Short mmCIF file of C-alpha atoms (C1' of nucleotides) in Angstrom, two decimals:
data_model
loop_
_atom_site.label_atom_id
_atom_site.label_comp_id
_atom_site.label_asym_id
_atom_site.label_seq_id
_atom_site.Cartn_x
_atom_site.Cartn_y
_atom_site.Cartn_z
CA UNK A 1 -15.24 -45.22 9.88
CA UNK A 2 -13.69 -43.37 6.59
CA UNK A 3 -12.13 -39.88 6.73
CA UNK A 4 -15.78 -38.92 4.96
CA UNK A 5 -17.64 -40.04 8.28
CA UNK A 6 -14.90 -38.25 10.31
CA UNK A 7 -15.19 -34.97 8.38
CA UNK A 8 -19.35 -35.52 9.11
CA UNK A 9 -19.15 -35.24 12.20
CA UNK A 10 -16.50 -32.87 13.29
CA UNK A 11 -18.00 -30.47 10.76
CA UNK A 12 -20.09 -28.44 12.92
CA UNK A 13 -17.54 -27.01 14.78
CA UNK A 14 -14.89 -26.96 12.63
CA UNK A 15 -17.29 -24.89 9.68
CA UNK A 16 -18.67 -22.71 12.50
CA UNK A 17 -14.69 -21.77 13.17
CA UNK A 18 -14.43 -21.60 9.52
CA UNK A 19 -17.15 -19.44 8.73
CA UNK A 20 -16.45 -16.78 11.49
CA UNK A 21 -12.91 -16.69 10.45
CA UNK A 22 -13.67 -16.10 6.68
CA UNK A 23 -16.75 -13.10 8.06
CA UNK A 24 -14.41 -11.46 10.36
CA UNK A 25 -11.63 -11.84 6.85
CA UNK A 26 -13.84 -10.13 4.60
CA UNK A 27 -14.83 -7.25 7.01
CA UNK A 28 -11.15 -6.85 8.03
CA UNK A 29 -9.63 -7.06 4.32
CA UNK A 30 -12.46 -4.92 3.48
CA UNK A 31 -11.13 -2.45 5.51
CA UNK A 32 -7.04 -2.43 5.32
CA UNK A 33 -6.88 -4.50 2.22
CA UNK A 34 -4.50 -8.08 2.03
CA UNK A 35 -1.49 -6.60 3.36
CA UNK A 36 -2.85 -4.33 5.81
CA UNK A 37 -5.20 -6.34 7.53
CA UNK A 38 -3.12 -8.76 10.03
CA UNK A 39 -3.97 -12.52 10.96
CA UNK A 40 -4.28 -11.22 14.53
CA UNK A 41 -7.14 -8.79 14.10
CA UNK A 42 -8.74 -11.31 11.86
CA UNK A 43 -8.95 -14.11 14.47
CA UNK A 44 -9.50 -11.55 17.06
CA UNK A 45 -12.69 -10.30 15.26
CA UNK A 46 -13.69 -13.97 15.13
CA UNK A 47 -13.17 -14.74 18.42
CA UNK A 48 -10.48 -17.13 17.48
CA UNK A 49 -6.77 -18.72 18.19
CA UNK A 50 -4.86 -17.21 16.23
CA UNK A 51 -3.38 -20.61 15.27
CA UNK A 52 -7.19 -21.45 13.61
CA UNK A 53 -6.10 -19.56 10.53
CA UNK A 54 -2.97 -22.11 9.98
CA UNK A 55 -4.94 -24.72 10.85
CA UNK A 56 -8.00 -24.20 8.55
CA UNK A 57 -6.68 -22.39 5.99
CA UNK A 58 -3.05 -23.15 5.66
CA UNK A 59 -2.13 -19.52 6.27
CA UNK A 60 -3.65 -16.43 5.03
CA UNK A 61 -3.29 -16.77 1.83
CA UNK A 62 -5.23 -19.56 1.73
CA UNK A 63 -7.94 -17.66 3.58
CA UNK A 64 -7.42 -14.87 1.94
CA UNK A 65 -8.73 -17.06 -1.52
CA UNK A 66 -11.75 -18.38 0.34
CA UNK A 67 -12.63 -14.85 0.96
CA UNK A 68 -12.14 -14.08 -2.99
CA UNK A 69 -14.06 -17.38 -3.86
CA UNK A 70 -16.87 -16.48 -2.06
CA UNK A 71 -16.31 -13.04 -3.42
CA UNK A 72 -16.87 -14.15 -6.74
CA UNK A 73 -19.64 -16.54 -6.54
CA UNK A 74 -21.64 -14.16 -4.64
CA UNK A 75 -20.97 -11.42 -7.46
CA UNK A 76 -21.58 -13.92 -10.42
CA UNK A 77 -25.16 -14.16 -8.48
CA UNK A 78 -26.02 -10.87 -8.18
CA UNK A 79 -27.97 -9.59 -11.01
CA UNK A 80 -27.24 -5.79 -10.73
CA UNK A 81 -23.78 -6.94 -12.43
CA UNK A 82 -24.29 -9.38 -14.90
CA UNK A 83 -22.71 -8.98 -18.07
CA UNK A 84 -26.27 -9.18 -19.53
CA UNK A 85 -27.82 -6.88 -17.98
CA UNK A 86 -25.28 -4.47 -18.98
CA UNK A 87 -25.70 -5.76 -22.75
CA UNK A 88 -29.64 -5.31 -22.20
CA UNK A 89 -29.15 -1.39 -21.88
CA UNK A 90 -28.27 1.60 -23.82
CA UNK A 91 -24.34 2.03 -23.80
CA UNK A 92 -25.41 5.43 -21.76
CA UNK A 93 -27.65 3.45 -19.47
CA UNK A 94 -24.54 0.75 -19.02
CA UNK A 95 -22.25 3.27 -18.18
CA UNK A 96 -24.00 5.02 -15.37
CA UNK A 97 -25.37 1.19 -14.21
CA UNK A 98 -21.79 0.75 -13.93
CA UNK A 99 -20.64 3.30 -11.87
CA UNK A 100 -23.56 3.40 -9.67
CA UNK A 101 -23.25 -0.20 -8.88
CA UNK A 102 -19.43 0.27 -8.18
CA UNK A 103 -19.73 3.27 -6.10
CA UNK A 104 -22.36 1.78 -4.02
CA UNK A 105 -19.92 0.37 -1.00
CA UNK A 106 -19.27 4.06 -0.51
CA UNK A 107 -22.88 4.35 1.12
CA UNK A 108 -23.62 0.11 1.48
CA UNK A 109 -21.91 -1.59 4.40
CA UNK A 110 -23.09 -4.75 3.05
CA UNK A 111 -21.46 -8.25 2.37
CA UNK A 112 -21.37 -7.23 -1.54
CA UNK A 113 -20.13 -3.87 -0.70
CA UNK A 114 -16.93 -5.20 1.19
CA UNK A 115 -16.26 -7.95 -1.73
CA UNK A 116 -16.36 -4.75 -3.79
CA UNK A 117 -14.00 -2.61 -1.65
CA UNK A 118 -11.70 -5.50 -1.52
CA UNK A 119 -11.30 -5.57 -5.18
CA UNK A 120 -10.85 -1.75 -5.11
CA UNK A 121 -7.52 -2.67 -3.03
CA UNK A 122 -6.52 -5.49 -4.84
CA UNK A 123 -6.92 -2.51 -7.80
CA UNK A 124 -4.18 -0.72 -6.46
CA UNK A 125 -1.20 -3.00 -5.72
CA UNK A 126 -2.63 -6.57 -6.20
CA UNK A 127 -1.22 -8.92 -3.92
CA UNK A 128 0.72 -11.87 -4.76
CA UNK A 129 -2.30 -14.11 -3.42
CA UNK A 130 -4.65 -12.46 -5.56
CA UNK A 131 -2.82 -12.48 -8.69
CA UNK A 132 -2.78 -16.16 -8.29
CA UNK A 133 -5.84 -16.63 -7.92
CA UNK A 134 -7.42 -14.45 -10.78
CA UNK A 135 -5.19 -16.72 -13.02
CA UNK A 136 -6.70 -19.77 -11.72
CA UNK A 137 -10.23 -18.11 -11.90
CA UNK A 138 -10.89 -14.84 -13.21
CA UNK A 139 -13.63 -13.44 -11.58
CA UNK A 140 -16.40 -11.95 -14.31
CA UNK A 141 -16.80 -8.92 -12.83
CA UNK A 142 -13.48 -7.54 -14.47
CA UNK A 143 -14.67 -8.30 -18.05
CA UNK A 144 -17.56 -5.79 -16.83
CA UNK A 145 -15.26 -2.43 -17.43
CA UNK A 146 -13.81 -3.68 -20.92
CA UNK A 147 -17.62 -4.64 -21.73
CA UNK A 148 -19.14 -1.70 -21.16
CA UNK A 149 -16.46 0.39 -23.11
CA UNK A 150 -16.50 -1.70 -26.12
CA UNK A 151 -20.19 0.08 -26.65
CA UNK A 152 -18.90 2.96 -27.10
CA UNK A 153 -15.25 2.25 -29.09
CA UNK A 154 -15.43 1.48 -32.62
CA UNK A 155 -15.33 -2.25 -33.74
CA UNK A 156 -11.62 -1.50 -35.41
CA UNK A 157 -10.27 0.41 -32.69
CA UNK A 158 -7.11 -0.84 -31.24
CA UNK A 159 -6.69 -3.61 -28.59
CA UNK A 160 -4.31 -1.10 -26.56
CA UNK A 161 -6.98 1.99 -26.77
CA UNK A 162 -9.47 -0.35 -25.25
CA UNK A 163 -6.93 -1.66 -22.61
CA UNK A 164 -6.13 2.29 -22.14
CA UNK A 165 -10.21 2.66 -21.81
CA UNK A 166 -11.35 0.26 -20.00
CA UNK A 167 -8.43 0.95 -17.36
CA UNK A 168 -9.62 4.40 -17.26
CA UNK A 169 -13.23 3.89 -16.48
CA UNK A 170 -12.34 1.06 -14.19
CA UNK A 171 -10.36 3.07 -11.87
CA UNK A 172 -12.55 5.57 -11.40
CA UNK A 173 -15.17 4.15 -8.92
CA UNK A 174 -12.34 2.36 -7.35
CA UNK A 175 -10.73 4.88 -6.57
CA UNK A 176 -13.44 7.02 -4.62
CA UNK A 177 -14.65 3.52 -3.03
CA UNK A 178 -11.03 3.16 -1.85
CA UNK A 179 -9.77 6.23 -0.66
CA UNK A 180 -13.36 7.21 1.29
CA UNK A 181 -12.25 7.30 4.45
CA UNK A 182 -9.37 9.73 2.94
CA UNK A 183 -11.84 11.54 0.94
CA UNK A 184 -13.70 12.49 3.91
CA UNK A 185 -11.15 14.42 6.09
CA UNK A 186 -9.53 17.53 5.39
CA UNK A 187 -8.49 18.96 2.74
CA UNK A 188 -11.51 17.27 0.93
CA UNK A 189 -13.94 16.50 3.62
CA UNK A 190 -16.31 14.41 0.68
CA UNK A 191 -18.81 12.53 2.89
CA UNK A 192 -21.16 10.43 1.45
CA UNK A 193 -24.36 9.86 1.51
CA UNK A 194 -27.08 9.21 -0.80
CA UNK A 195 -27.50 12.15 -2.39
CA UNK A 196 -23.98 13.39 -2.71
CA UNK A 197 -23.76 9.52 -4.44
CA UNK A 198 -26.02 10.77 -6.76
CA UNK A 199 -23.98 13.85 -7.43
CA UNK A 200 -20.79 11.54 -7.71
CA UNK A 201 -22.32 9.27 -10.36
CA UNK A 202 -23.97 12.22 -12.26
CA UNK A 203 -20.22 13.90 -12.01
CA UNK A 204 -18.26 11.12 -13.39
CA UNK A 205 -21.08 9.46 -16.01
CA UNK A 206 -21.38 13.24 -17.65
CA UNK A 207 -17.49 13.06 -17.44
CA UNK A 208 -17.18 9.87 -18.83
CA UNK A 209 -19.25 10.47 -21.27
CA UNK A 210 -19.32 13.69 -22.45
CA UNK A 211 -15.76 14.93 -20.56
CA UNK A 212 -14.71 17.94 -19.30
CA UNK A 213 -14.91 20.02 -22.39
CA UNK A 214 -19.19 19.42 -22.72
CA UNK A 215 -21.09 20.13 -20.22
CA UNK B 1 34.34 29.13 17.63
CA UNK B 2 30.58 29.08 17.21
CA UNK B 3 28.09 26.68 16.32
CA UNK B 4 27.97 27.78 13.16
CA UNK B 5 31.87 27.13 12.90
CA UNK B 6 31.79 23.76 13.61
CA UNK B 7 29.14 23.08 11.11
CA UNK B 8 31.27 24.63 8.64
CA UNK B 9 33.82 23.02 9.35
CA UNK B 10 31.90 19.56 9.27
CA UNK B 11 30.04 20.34 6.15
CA UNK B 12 32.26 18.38 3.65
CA UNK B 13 31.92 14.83 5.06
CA UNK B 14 27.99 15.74 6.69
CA UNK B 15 26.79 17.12 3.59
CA UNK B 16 28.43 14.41 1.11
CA UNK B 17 26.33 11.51 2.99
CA UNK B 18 23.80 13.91 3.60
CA UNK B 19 23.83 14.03 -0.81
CA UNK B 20 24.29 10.53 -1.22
CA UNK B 21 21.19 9.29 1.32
CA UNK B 22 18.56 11.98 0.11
CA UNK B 23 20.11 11.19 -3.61
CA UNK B 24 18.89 7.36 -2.52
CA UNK B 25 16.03 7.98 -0.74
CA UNK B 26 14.31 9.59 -3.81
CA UNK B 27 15.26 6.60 -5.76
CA UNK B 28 14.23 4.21 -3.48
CA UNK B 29 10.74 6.34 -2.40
CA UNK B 30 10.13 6.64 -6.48
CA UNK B 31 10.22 2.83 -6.77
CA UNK B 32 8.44 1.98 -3.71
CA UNK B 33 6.58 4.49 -2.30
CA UNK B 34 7.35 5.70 1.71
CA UNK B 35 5.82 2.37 3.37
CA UNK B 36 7.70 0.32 0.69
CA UNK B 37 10.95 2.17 1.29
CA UNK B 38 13.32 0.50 4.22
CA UNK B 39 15.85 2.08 5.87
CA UNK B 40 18.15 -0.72 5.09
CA UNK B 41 17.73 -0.23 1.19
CA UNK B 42 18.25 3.77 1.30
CA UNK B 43 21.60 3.37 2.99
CA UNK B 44 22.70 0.74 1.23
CA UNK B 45 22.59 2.37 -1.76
CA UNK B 46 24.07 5.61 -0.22
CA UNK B 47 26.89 3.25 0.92
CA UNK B 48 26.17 4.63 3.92
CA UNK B 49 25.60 2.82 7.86
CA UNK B 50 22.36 2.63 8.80
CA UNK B 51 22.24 4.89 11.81
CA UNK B 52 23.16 7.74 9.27
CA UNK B 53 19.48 8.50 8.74
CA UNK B 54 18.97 9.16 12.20
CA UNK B 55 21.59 10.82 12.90
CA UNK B 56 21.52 13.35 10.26
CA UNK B 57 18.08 13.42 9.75
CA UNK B 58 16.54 11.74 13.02
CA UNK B 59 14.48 9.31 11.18
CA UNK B 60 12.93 7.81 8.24
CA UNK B 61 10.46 10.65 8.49
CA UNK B 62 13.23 13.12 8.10
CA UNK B 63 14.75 12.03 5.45
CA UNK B 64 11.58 11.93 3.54
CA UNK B 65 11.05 15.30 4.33
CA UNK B 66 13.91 16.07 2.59
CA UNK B 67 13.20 14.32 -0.35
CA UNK B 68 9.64 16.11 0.01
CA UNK B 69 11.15 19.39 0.40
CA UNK B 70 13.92 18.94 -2.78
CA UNK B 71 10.68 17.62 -4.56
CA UNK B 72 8.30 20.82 -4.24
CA UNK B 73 11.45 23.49 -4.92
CA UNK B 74 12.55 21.36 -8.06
CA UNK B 75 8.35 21.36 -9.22
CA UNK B 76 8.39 24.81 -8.66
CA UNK B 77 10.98 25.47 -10.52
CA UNK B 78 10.10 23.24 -13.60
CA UNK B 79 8.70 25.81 -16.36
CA UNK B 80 6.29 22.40 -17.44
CA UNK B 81 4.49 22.72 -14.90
CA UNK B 82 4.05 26.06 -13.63
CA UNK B 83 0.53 27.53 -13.16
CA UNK B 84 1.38 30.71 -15.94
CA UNK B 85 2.14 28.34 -18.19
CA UNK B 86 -1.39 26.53 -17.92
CA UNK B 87 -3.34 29.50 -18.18
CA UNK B 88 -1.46 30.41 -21.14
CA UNK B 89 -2.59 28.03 -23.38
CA UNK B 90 -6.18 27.29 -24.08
CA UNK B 91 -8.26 24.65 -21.96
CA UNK B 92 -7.79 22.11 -24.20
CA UNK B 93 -4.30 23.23 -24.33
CA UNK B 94 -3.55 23.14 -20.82
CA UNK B 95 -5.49 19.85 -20.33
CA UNK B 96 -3.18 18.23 -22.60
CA UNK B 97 0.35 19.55 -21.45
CA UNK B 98 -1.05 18.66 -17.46
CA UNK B 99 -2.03 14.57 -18.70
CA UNK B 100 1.72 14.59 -20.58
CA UNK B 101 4.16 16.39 -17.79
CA UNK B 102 2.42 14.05 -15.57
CA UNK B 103 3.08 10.90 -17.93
CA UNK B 104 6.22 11.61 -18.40
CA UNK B 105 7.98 9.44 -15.64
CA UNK B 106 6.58 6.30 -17.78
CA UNK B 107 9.33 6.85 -20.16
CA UNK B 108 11.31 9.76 -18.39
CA UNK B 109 14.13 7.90 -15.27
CA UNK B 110 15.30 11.85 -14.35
CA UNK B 111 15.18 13.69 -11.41
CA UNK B 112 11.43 15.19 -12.07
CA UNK B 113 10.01 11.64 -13.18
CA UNK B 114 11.54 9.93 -9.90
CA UNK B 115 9.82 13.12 -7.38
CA UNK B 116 5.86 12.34 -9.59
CA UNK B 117 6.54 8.80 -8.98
CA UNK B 118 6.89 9.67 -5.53
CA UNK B 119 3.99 12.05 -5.72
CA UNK B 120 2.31 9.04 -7.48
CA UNK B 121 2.71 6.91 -4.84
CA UNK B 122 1.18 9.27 -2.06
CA UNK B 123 -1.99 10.05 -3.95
CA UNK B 124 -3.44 6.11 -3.36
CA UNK B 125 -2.66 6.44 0.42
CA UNK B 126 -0.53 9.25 1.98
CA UNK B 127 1.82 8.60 4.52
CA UNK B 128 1.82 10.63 7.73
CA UNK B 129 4.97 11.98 7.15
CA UNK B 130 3.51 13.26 3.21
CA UNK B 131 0.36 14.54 5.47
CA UNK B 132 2.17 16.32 8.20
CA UNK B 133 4.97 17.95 5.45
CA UNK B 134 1.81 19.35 2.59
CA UNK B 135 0.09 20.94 5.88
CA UNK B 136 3.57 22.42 6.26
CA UNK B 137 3.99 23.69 2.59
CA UNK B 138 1.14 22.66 0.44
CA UNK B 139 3.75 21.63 -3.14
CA UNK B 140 2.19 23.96 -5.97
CA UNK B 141 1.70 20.88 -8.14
CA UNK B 142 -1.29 19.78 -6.15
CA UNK B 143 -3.05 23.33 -7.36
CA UNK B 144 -2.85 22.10 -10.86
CA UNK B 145 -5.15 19.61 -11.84
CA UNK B 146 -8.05 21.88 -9.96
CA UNK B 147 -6.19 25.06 -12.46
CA UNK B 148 -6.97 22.76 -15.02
CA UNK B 149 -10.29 21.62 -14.62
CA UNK B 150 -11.90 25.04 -13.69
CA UNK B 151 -10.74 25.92 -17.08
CA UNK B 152 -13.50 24.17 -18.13
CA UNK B 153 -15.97 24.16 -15.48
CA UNK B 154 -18.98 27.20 -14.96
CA UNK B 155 -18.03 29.83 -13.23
CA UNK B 156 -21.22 28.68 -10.72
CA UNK B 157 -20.14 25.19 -10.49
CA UNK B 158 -20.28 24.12 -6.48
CA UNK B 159 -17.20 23.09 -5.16
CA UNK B 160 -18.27 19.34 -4.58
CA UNK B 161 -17.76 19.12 -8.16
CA UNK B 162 -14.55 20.73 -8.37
CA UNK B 163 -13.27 18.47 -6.15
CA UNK B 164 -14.71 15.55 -7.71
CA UNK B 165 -13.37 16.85 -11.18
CA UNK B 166 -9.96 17.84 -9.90
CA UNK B 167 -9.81 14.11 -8.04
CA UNK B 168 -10.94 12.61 -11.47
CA UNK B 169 -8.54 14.26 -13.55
CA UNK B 170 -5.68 14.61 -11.62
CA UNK B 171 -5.53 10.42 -10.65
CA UNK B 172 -6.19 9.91 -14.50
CA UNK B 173 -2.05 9.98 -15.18
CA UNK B 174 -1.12 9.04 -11.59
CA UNK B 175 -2.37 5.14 -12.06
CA UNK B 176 -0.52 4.98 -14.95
CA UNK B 177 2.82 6.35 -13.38
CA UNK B 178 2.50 4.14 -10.02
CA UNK B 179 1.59 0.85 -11.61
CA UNK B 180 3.64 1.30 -14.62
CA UNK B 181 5.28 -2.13 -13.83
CA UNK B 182 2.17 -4.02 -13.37
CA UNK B 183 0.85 -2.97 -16.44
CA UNK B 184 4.08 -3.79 -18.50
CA UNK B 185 3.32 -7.83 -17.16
CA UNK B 186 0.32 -9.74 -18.12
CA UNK B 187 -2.27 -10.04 -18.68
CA UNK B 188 -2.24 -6.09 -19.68
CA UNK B 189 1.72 -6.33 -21.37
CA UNK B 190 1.28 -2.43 -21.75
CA UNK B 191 5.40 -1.64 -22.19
CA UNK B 192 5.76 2.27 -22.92
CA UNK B 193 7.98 3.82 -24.99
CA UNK B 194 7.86 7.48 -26.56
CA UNK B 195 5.43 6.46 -29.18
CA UNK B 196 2.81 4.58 -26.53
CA UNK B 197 3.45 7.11 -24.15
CA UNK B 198 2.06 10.06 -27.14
CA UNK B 199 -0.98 7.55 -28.02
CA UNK B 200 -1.81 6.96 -24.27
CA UNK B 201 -1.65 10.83 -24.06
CA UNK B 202 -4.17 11.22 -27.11
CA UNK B 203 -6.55 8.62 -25.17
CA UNK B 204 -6.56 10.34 -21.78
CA UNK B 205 -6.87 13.73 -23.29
CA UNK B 206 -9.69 12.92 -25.83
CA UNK B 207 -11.84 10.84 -22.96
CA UNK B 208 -11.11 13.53 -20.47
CA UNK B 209 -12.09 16.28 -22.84
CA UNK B 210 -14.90 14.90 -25.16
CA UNK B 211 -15.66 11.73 -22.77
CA UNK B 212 -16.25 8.04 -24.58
CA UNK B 213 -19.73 9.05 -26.08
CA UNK B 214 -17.38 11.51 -28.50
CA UNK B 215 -14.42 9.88 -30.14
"C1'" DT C 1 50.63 16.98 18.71
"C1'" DT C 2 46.75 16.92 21.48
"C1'" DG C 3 42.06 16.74 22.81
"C1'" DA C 4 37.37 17.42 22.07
"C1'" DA C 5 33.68 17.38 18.90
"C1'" DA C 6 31.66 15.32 14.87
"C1'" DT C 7 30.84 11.29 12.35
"C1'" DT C 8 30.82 6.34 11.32
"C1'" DC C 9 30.12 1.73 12.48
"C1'" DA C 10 28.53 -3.10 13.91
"C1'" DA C 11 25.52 -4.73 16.89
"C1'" DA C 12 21.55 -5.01 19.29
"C1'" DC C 13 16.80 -3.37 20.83
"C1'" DG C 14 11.86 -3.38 20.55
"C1'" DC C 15 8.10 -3.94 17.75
"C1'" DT C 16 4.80 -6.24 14.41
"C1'" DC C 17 4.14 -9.60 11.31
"C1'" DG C 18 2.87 -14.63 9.68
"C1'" DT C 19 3.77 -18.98 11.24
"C1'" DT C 20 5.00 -23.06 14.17
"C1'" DT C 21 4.93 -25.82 18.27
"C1'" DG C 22 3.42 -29.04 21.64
"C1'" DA C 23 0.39 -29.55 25.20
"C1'" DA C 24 -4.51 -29.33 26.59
"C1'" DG C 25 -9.43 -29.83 25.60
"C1'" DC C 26 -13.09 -32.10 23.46
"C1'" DG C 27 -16.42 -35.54 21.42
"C1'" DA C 28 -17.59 -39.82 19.79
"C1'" DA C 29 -16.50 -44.72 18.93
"C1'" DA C 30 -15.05 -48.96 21.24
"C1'" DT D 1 -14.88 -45.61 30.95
"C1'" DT D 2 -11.21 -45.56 28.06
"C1'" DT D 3 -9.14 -44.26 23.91
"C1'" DC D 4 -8.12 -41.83 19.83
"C1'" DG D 5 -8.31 -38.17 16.51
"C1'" DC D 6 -9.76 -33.60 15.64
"C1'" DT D 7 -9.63 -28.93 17.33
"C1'" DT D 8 -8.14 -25.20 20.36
"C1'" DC D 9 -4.87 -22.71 22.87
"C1'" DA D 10 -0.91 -19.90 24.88
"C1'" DA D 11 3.48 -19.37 23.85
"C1'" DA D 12 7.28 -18.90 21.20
"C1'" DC D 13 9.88 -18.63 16.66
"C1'" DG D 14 12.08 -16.21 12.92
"C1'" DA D 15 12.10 -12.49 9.76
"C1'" DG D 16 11.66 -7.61 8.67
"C1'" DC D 17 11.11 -3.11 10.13
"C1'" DG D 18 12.78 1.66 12.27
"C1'" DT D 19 15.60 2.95 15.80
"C1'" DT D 20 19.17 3.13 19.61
"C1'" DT D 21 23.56 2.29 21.58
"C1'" DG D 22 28.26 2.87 22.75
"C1'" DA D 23 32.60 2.34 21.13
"C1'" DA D 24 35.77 3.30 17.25
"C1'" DT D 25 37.23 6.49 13.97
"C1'" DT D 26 37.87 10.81 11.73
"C1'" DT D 27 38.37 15.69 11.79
"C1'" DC D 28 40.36 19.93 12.86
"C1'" DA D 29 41.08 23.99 16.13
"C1'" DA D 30 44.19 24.99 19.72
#
DNA sequence: TTGAAATTCAAACGCTCGTTTGAAGCGAAA
DNA sequence: TTTCGCTTCAAACGAGCGTTTGAATTTCAA
């Protein structure tokens, strides 16, 4: 009997603890971000011991980066982000794809919508888990905001304007996805729903394009 | 011998700690936002015990309002950023002196750089003290980015797009304040001085005004 | 100088957090 | 059925936080 046939055959409960532990992560970091969202609501959510997380993770950073590998391999998949499809359009075309696809969690509730959200936290104050982990793997979906600015910049244009660029247009979805729940109370009271969705991407692609000064 | 005797009386020794904690809480609150802020840190650079907070201010909460208070009176004062002074200028004008008083902390370590930092910090998620004290006595900065964008913005527009335009612009400098140190590591190595500070100023004001289609 | 009020101080309280512990439960091989 | 290793569990640990406590100290009018 090798540690192989021992790992067989425990597996079924140990990934069905597993699994429900990284679900109930990525709903709960979702919502509060790393720091925010405690160890104790995660293994509550997951019907858990709070314990499991130690045991199958080695703490929560470690499930934090099963959470952000999943993250990434289920973004890499989806098409509606792919670097190619980006290339495949007009620059105008690339831009708007871009917002609208990362303003979507503000209407989605959906698994790609929360690995979204997540990386509009990690956006703000990244923690120390995260920056580890986008140095051992840097998710492609960050190249996305430097690609799609680089249609627009001139070939010679300096490496810091694009860094200045693509931070700009970056933060600008993230920070709507983010701050939602915010948004939607006094004094701003922004819900959203499809429609006013619509209006955000129209608001911010004619921005982003055009700016303030042309309408 | 009154109240009002006694605290007279007191006022040397109160109002010197009083100084010297409010003097550290804005540091402290300007590097690490509210949340980030302990107790322990404020009054150990005040040179002060702990239990000073409370008992001159009767909490973390007071003391930040403090800081909040010295904050809005010292804004309002400021002849940068003063509403007359905005509509003074032209649009493109006033858009440009708004992105650069609100850049300055990036190179600026005075009194006005450390209260935007502060302001900075509040604008990715508002502490309830911040919420409770702007219901109190909204600070006349907040009026400025939506001064600014109506500038440019129809007469007609609805206000779901003032909001989203004053939310666009007026976050556009405040990333750059709060994660000033973030920026200055890898992989973005973005240090400011005066000269990046006037560059990242011509960025933000030609893609706010003319957009990325327009260089 | 005296006495009461104001202020300072070290220590501890109560809470939440991530983590650790050691016993109990469980399933499959012997 | 017994045994052994993997998994679960309730409980506690230790650290950090804001806050409270009660005694010591300072201050100053009387």
């Amino acid at each position: 009997m090798s540690n192989l046939d021992q790992a067989r055959v425990a597996s079924r409960s140990t990934e069905t603890t597993r699994a429900a532990l990284i679900k109930a992560a990525t709903s709960v970091f979702a919502e509060y971000g790393y720091d925010g969202g405690s160890v104790r609501l995660i293994t509550q959510r997951a019907m858990a011991n709070q314990a499991a997380v130690n045991y199958h993770f080695g703490g929560k950073d470690g499930l934090y980066r099963e959470v952000l590998i999943a993250a990434t391999k289920t973004l890499e998949q989806s098409s509606f982000l792919c670097p190619e499809e980006l290339d495949a359009r007009s620059p105008e075309e690339a831009l708007r794809l871009y917002l609208r696809q990362f303003l979507l969690p503000l209407v989605k509730r959906d698994r790609v919508s929360m690995y979204l959200r997540i990386f509009a936290w990690e956006s703000v104050r990244p923690s120390e888990a995260f920056n580890a982990f986008i140095v051992a793997s840097p998710p492609r979906i960050f190249q996305l905001a430097e690609r799609v600015v680089k249609r627009f910049l001139p070939e010679e244009a300096p490496a810091e304007t694009v860094t200045f660029a693509t931070l700009w247009l970056a933060h600008q979805p993230m920070f709507f996805v983010r701050d939602a729940e915010r948004l939607a109370r006094a004094p701003f009271a922004l819900k959203f729903d499809e429609s006013s969705l619509e209006r955000l991407v129209d608001t911010l692609a004619s921005f982003s394009l055009r700016g303030l000064g042309n309408p």
